[in-house]
């Protein structure tokens, strides 16, 4: 069995998921043959979240065994419960700003100097794109009354997560549409807002308990 | 004219044949609690052997050399 996260819930996980006791917490488990890829694990975590179960999600990139997850639940129960309290009743909207289309190909440099200049121009373009993306993300997330992650970057995308209570999703989307309507269109950028996902961006590896519990 | 926001549900993203939506999953996969550096050999959910990541990543030649004091 593969662990998807930890929860305080005692029921409610959708099939084929099950719950395993681990002291004060429970581990959400999935059969191995149902989660043999990161996408499959993400889909199962999403199904659990949409069933109304609040949980501290494990990263979908790793296949954590049930035994490891139970051991962490028993040794880090305090921190996991504290993280649960922070994200209880909420999930994340993911706001992603990406390059809308590929830039036209540059002429092939014929000299070393030209190659270096072309590379410098390319890096300058990427840096400007990242700055523009952050400006857009700031404009969309700063006015929101919800916690927001600092975000992550690749050369072509900038992404931030916003922690939104389950009942506020429609209102949050409406607010975001309103904020977007005040921004100038930028044909070089594409903005995608997806969710509500489990609060992947608002959890971290639990710390061991400072007080031993019997 | 204003900035266009593309809204999509998780189901749209997970089922998307379109590459741009599928790329959004990358923004999720690296988040969540990450357990690294642990490799437990388990049988029937019973942990048998723990291997730290440094041992897992060490080459056999290096390990043999260290054991022999070379």
PDB file of N, CA and C in Angstrom, chain A residues 67-101:
ATOM      1  N   UNK A  67       4.225   1.736   6.026  1.00  0.00           N
ATOM      2  CA  UNK A  67       5.004   1.617   7.255  1.00  0.00           C
ATOM      3  C   UNK A  67       5.727   2.927   7.572  1.00  0.00           C
ATOM      4  N   UNK A  68       6.325   3.549   6.555  1.00  0.00           N
ATOM      5  CA  UNK A  68       7.013   4.823   6.765  1.00  0.00           C
ATOM      6  C   UNK A  68       6.039   5.900   7.207  1.00  0.00           C
ATOM      7  N   UNK A  69       4.894   5.958   6.566  1.00  0.00           N
ATOM      8  CA  UNK A  69       3.905   6.982   6.902  1.00  0.00           C
ATOM      9  C   UNK A  69       3.381   6.783   8.321  1.00  0.00           C
ATOM     10  N   UNK A  70       3.190   5.542   8.733  1.00  0.00           N
ATOM     11  CA  UNK A  70       2.716   5.283  10.096  1.00  0.00           C
ATOM     12  C   UNK A  70       3.780   5.683  11.103  1.00  0.00           C
ATOM     13  N   UNK A  71       5.032   5.375  10.783  1.00  0.00           N
ATOM     14  CA  UNK A  71       6.108   5.722  11.704  1.00  0.00           C
ATOM     15  C   UNK A  71       6.187   7.232  11.887  1.00  0.00           C
ATOM     16  N   UNK A  72       6.069   7.973  10.791  1.00  0.00           N
ATOM     17  CA  UNK A  72       6.111   9.430  10.877  1.00  0.00           C
ATOM     18  C   UNK A  72       4.889   9.949  11.646  1.00  0.00           C
ATOM     19  N   UNK A  73       3.739   9.340  11.426  1.00  0.00           N
ATOM     20  CA  UNK A  73       2.527   9.778  12.128  1.00  0.00           C
ATOM     21  C   UNK A  73       2.698   9.622  13.633  1.00  0.00           C
ATOM     22  N   UNK A  74       3.348   8.532  14.051  1.00  0.00           N
ATOM     23  CA  UNK A  74       3.492   8.288  15.487  1.00  0.00           C
ATOM     24  C   UNK A  74       4.546   9.195  16.106  1.00  0.00           C
ATOM     25  N   UNK A  75       5.612   9.482  15.365  1.00  0.00           N
ATOM     26  CA  UNK A  75       6.690  10.281  15.948  1.00  0.00           C
ATOM     27  C   UNK A  75       6.493  11.789  15.756  1.00  0.00           C
ATOM     28  N   UNK A  76       5.626  12.192  14.846  1.00  0.00           N
ATOM     29  CA  UNK A  76       5.456  13.611  14.531  1.00  0.00           C
ATOM     30  C   UNK A  76       3.987  14.043  14.646  1.00  0.00           C
ATOM     31  N   UNK A  77       3.248  13.367  15.506  1.00  0.00           N
ATOM     32  CA  UNK A  77       1.801  13.605  15.565  1.00  0.00           C
ATOM     33  C   UNK A  77       1.469  15.069  15.863  1.00  0.00           C
ATOM     34  N   UNK A  78       2.218  15.683  16.791  1.00  0.00           N
ATOM     35  CA  UNK A  78       1.928  17.072  17.159  1.00  0.00           C
ATOM     36  C   UNK A  78       1.991  17.998  15.946  1.00  0.00           C
ATOM     37  N   UNK A  79       3.101  17.867  15.190  1.00  0.00           N
ATOM     38  CA  UNK A  79       3.295  18.768  14.051  1.00  0.00           C
ATOM     39  C   UNK A  79       2.260  18.486  12.962  1.00  0.00           C
ATOM     40  N   UNK A  80       1.987  17.211  12.710  1.00  0.00           N
ATOM     41  CA  UNK A  80       0.985  16.892  11.684  1.00  0.00           C
ATOM     42  C   UNK A  80      -0.374  17.468  12.083  1.00  0.00           C
ATOM     43  N   UNK A  81      -0.727  17.330  13.361  1.00  0.00           N
ATOM     44  CA  UNK A  81      -2.012  17.877  13.811  1.00  0.00           C
ATOM     45  C   UNK A  81      -2.026  19.401  13.692  1.00  0.00           C
ATOM     46  N   UNK A  82      -0.897  20.041  13.986  1.00  0.00           N
ATOM     47  CA  UNK A  82      -0.822  21.501  13.852  1.00  0.00           C
ATOM     48  C   UNK A  82      -0.991  21.911  12.392  1.00  0.00           C
ATOM     49  N   UNK A  83      -0.364  21.152  11.479  1.00  0.00           N
ATOM     50  CA  UNK A  83      -0.514  21.460  10.057  1.00  0.00           C
ATOM     51  C   UNK A  83      -1.950  21.221   9.605  1.00  0.00           C
ATOM     52  N   UNK A  84      -2.566  20.149  10.151  1.00  0.00           N
ATOM     53  CA  UNK A  84      -3.966  19.871   9.819  1.00  0.00           C
ATOM     54  C   UNK A  84      -4.845  21.052  10.196  1.00  0.00           C
ATOM     55  N   UNK A  85      -4.588  21.618  11.402  1.00  0.00           N
ATOM     56  CA  UNK A  85      -5.396  22.742  11.868  1.00  0.00           C
ATOM     57  C   UNK A  85      -5.252  23.938  10.924  1.00  0.00           C
ATOM     58  N   UNK A  86      -4.042  24.120  10.362  1.00  0.00           N
ATOM     59  CA  UNK A  86      -3.805  25.262   9.471  1.00  0.00           C
ATOM     60  C   UNK A  86      -4.570  25.138   8.161  1.00  0.00           C
ATOM     61  N   UNK A  87      -4.724  23.913   7.672  1.00  0.00           N
ATOM     62  CA  UNK A  87      -5.320  23.737   6.342  1.00  0.00           C
ATOM     63  C   UNK A  87      -6.725  23.146   6.401  1.00  0.00           C
ATOM     64  N   UNK A  88      -7.224  22.904   7.613  1.00  0.00           N
ATOM     65  CA  UNK A  88      -8.536  22.272   7.751  1.00  0.00           C
ATOM     66  C   UNK A  88      -9.611  23.073   7.039  1.00  0.00           C
ATOM     67  N   UNK A  89     -10.427  22.383   6.248  1.00  0.00           N
ATOM     68  CA  UNK A  89     -11.530  23.037   5.562  1.00  0.00           C
ATOM     69  C   UNK A  89     -11.126  23.855   4.359  1.00  0.00           C
ATOM     70  N   UNK A  90      -9.880  23.714   3.938  1.00  0.00           N
ATOM     71  CA  UNK A  90      -9.396  24.548   2.829  1.00  0.00           C
ATOM     72  C   UNK A  90      -8.591  23.728   1.835  1.00  0.00           C
ATOM     73  N   UNK A  91      -8.447  24.282   0.658  1.00  0.00           N
ATOM     74  CA  UNK A  91      -7.592  23.700  -0.370  1.00  0.00           C
ATOM     75  C   UNK A  91      -6.875  24.829  -1.080  1.00  0.00           C
ATOM     76  N   UNK A  92      -6.168  24.496  -2.145  1.00  0.00           N
ATOM     77  CA  UNK A  92      -5.432  25.558  -2.810  1.00  0.00           C
ATOM     78  C   UNK A  92      -5.881  25.766  -4.255  1.00  0.00           C
ATOM     79  N   UNK A  93      -5.974  27.040  -4.602  1.00  0.00           N
ATOM     80  CA  UNK A  93      -6.078  27.414  -6.009  1.00  0.00           C
ATOM     81  C   UNK A  93      -4.650  27.630  -6.507  1.00  0.00           C
ATOM     82  N   UNK A  94      -4.374  27.135  -7.677  1.00  0.00           N
ATOM     83  CA  UNK A  94      -3.043  27.273  -8.253  1.00  0.00           C
ATOM     84  C   UNK A  94      -3.111  28.316  -9.368  1.00  0.00           C
ATOM     85  N   UNK A  95      -2.337  29.379  -9.221  1.00  0.00           N
ATOM     86  CA  UNK A  95      -2.310  30.433 -10.241  1.00  0.00           C
ATOM     87  C   UNK A  95      -0.982  30.318 -10.976  1.00  0.00           C
ATOM     88  N   UNK A  96      -1.061  30.052 -12.254  1.00  0.00           N
ATOM     89  CA  UNK A  96       0.142  29.805 -13.036  1.00  0.00           C
ATOM     90  C   UNK A  96       0.210  30.783 -14.194  1.00  0.00           C
ATOM     91  N   UNK A  97       1.350  31.465 -14.301  1.00  0.00           N
ATOM     92  CA  UNK A  97       1.573  32.396 -15.409  1.00  0.00           C
ATOM     93  C   UNK A  97       2.654  31.794 -16.296  1.00  0.00           C
ATOM     94  N   UNK A  98       2.334  31.617 -17.544  1.00  0.00           N
ATOM     95  CA  UNK A  98       3.271  30.958 -18.465  1.00  0.00           C
ATOM     96  C   UNK A  98       3.380  31.730 -19.767  1.00  0.00           C
ATOM     97  N   UNK A  99       4.466  31.426 -20.495  1.00  0.00           N
ATOM     98  CA  UNK A  99       4.627  32.018 -21.810  1.00  0.00           C
ATOM     99  C   UNK A  99       3.535  31.469 -22.714  1.00  0.00           C
ATOM    100  N   UNK A 100       2.791  32.371 -23.351  1.00  0.00           N
ATOM    101  CA  UNK A 100       1.645  31.943 -24.152  1.00  0.00           C
ATOM    102  C   UNK A 100       2.070  31.255 -25.428  1.00  0.00           C
ATOM    103  N   UNK A 101       3.205  31.659 -25.967  1.00  0.00           N
ATOM    104  CA  UNK A 101       3.657  31.043 -27.198  1.00  0.00           C
ATOM    105  C   UNK A 101       5.172  31.122 -27.255  1.00  0.00           C
TER     106      UNK A 101
END
